[in-house]
Coordinates of C-alpha atoms in Angstrom, one line a residue:
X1 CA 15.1 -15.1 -8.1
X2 CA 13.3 -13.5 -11.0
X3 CA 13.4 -12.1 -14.2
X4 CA 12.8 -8.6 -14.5
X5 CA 9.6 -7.5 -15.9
X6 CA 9.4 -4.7 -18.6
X7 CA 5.8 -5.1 -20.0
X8 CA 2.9 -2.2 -19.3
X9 CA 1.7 -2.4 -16.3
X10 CA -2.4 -0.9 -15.8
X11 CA -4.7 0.0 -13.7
X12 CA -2.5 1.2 -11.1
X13 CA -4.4 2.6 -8.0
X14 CA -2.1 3.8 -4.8
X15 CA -3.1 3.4 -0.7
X16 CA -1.3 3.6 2.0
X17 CA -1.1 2.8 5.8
X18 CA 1.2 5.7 7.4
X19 CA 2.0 5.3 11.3
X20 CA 1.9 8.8 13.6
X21 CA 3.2 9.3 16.8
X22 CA 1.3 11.2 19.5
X23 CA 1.7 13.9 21.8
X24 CA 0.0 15.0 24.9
X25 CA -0.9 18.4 25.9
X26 CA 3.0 18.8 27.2
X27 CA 4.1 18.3 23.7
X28 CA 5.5 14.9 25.1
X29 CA 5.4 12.1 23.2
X30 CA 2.7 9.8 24.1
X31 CA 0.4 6.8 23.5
X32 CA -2.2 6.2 21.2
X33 CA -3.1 2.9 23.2
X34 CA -7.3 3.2 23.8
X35 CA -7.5 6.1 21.8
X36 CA -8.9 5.4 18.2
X37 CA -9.8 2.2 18.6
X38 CA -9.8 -0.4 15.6
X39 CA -6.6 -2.7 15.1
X40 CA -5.2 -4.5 11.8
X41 CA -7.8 -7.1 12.1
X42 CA -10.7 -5.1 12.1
X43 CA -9.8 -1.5 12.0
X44 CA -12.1 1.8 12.5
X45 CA -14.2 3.4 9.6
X46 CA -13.9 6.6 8.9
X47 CA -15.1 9.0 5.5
X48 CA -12.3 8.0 3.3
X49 CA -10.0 5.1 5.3
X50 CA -9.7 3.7 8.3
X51 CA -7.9 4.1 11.6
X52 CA -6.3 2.0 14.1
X53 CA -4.2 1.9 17.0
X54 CA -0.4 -0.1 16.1
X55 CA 1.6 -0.6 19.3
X56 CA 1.6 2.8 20.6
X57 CA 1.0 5.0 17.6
X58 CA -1.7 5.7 15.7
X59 CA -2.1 4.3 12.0
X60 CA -4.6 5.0 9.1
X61 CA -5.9 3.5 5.6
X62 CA -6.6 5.3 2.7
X63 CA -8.7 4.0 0.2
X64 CA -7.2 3.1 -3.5
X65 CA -6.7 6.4 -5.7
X66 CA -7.1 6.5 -9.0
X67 CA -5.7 10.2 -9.3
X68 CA -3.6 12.5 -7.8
X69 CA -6.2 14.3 -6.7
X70 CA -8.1 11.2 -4.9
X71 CA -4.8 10.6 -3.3
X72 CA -4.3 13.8 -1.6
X73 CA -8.0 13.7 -1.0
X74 CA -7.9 10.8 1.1
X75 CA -4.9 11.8 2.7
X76 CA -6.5 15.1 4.0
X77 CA -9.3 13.4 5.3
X78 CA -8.6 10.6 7.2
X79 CA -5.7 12.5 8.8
X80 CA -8.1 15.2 9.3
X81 CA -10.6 12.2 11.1
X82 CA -7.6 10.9 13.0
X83 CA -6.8 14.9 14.4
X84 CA -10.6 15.0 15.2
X85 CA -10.5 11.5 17.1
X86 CA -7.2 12.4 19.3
X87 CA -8.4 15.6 20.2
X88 CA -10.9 13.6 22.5
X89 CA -8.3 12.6 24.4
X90 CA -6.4 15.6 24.3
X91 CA -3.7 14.7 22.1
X92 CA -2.2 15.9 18.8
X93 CA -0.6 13.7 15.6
X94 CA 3.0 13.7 15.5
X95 CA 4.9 12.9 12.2
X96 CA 8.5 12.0 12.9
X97 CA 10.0 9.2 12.1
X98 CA 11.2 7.3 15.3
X99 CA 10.8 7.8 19.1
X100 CA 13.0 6.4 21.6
X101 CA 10.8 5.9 24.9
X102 CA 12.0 4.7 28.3
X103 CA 11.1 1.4 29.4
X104 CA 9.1 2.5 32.3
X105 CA 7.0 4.9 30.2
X106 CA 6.2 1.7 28.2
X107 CA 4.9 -0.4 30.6
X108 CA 2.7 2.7 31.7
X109 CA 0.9 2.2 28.8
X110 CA 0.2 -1.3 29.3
X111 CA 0.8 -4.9 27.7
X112 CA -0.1 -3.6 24.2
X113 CA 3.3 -1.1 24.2
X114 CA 5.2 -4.4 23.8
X115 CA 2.9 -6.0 21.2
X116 CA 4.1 -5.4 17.9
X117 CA 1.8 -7.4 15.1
X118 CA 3.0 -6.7 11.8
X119 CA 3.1 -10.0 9.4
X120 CA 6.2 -11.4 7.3
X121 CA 7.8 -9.0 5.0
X122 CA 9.3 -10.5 1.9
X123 CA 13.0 -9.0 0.1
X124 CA 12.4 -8.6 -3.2
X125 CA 16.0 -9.0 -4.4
X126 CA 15.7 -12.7 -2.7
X127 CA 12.4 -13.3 -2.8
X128 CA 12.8 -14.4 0.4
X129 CA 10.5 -13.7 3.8
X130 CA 12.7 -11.3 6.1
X131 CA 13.6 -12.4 9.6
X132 CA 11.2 -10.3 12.1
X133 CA 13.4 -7.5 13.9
X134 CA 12.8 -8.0 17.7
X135 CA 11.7 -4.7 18.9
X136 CA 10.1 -5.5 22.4
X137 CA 13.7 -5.7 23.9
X138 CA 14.2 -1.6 23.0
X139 CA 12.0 1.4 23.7
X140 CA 12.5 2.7 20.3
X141 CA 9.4 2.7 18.5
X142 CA 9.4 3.7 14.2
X143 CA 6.4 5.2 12.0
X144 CA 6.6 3.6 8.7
X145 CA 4.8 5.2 5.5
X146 CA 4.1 2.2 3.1
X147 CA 2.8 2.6 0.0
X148 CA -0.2 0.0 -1.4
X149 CA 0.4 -0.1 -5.1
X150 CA -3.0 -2.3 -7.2
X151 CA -3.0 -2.9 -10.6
X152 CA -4.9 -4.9 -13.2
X153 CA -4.0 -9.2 -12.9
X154 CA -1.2 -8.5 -10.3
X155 CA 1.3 -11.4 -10.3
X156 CA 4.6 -11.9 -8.0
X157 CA 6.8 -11.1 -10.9
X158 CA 5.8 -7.9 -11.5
X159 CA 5.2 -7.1 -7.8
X160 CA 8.9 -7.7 -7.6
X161 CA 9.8 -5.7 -10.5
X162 CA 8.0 -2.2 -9.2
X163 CA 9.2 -3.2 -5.8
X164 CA 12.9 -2.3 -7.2
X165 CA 11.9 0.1 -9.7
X166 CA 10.1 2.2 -6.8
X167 CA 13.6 1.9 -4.8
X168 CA 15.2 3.5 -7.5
X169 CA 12.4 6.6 -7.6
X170 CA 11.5 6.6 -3.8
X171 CA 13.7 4.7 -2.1
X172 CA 16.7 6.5 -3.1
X173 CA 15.7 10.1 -3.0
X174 CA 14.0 9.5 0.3
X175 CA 17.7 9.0 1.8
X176 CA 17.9 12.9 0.6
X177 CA 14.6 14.0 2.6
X178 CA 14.3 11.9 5.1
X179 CA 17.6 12.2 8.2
X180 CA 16.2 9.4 10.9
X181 CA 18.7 6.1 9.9
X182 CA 17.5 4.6 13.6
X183 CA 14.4 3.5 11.6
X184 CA 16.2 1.5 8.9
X185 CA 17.8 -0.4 11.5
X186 CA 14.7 -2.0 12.1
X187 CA 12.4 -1.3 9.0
X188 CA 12.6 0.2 5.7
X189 CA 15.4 -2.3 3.9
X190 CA 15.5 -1.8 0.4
X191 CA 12.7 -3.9 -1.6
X192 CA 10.5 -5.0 1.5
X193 CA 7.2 -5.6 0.1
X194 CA 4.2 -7.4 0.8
X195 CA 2.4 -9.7 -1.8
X196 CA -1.3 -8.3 -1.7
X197 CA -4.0 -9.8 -4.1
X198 CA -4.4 -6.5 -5.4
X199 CA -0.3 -5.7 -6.1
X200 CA 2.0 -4.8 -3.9
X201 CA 2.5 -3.3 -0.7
X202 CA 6.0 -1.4 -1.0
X203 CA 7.5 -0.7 2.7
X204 CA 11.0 1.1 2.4
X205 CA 9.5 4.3 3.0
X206 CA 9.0 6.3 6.3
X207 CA 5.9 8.3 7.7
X208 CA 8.3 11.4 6.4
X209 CA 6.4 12.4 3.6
X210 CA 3.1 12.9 5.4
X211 CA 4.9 16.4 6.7
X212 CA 3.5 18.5 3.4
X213 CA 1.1 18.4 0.4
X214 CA 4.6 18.6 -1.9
X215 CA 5.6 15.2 -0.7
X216 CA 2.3 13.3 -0.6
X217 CA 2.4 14.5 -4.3
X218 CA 5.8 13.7 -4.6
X219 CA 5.5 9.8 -3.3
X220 CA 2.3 9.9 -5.8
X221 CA 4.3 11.2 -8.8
X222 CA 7.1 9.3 -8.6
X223 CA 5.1 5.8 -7.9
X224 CA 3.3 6.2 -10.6
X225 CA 6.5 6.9 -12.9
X226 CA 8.1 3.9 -11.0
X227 CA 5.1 1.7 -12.5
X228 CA 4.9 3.1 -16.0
X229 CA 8.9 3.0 -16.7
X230 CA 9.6 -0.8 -16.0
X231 CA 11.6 -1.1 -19.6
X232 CA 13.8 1.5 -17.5
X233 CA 15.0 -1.1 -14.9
X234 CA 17.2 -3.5 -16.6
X235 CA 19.4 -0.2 -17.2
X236 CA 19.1 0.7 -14.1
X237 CA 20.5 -2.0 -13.3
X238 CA 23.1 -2.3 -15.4
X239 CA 24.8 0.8 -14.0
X240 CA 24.0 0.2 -10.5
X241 CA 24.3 -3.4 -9.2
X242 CA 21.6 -4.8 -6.6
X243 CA 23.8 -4.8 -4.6
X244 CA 25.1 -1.4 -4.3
X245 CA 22.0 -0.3 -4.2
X246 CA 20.7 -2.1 -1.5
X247 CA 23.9 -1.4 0.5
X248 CA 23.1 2.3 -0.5
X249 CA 19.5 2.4 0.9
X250 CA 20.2 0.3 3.8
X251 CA 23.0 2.0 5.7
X252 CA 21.6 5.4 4.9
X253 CA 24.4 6.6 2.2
X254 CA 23.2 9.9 1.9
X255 CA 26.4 10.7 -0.2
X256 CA 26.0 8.3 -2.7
X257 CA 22.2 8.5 -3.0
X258 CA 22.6 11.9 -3.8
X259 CA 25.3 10.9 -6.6
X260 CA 23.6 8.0 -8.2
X261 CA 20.2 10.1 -8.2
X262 CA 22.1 12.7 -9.9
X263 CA 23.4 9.9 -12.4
X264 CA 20.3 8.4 -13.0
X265 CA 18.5 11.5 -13.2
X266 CA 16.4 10.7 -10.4
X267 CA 13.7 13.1 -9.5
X268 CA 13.6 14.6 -5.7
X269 CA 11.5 16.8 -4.4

């Protein structure tokens, strides 16, 4: 376990690799399989990111922003790239958050529908890596929105630290905007994070926010308040256990999200 860390914390830059569903002509859901090209280990260029196919949706990169504006820059034109690279093959991106395909229409889109390649997560409340959810056995297939979070001499401490901070400003609220609980069954736990030599990569959130301009400035907003208000998570805390709010997040307590944000005076968009 660790301490919590309260100190300043600079530098801060903000990526992200959002995952979008597909659909065809129909306005079926589809495959991005053979699409984009590009994959985690070596994914596509484009002007501002990069783009790759993940099981069968498509994912992008956008590069570290500095600003707000940067950040929505990026977002508007990879996702702009990604529209231009789909419409090839006659297909549109789709944000929702979760897609429940038949088993047969799976295995029409080849070995690569069952491949699923992320690495280990790690839960920041044990520090702990987090058992692998099997999702090859089920057609449902989830689009998470994970935000990259650099700053200046990152260390595990303080990855930790905005990890729970950003569950209290994001991970909470998002229980308010974002329905789909089939997701969390799978992904988005409260506190998953990945330890990156640059920061962290915080992975509670959903694809949800890519649906408007309002919430990709939101999820900027907010994780930049979440890094600059550390000396705020030891009260946090103090009023609502790790516990509770891990139970909160996790089983999609809308009812008491919407309470403790109130509380805490939590800001949703």
């Amino acid at each position: 376990m660790y301490n919590y860390y309260s100190g300043p914390i600079t530098g801060v830059t903000l990526g992200s690799d959002p995952e979008v569903f597909v659909v065809d002509e129909r306005g079926q859901v589809s495959s991005a399989i053979g699409t984009i090209g590009g994959s985690k280990d070596s994914p596509r260029p484009c002007r501002l990111g990069f783009l790759q196919e993940d099981n069968v949706l498509a994912e992008f990169n956008t590069r570290p922003a500095h600003t707000e504006y940067e950040w929505l820059e990026s977002l508007s034109s990879v996702m702009m790239d990604l529209d231009e690279a789909l419409e090839l093959h006659k297909l549109k991106a789709l944000v929702i958050t979760s897609h429940t395909f038949s088993m047969s229409s799976l295995q029409s889109f080849g070995d690569k529908a069952m491949e699923f390649g992320c690495g280990a997560e790690w839960d920041a409340y044990t520090g702990k890596v987090k058992p692998r959810p099997d999702g090859a056995s089920s057609g449902l297939r989830t689009a998470g929105g994970h935000i990259h979070i650099g700053y200046d001499d990152p260390f595990e401490e303080g990855n930790v630290s905005i990890a729970m901070m950003m569950d209290f400003a994001l991970g909470l609220p998002s229980l308010l905007l974002d329905s789909d609980s089939l997701r969390r069954g799978l992904y988005g736990a409260a506190g998953s994070i990945r330890h990156k030599p640059y920061g962290v990569e915080y992975r509670t959130l959903s694809n949800f926010w890519l649906s408007s301009q309002e919430l990709q400035s939101w999820v900027y907003q907010r994780t930049m308040w979440a890094t600059q208000n550390l000396h705020l998570l030891e009260d946090f805390k103090s009023q609502v256990s790790e516990k509770k709010l891990q139970k909160i997040i996790n089983s999609s307590d809308v009812a008491s999200a919407r309470d403790l944000c109130n509380m805490l005076e939590l800001e949703v968009a």
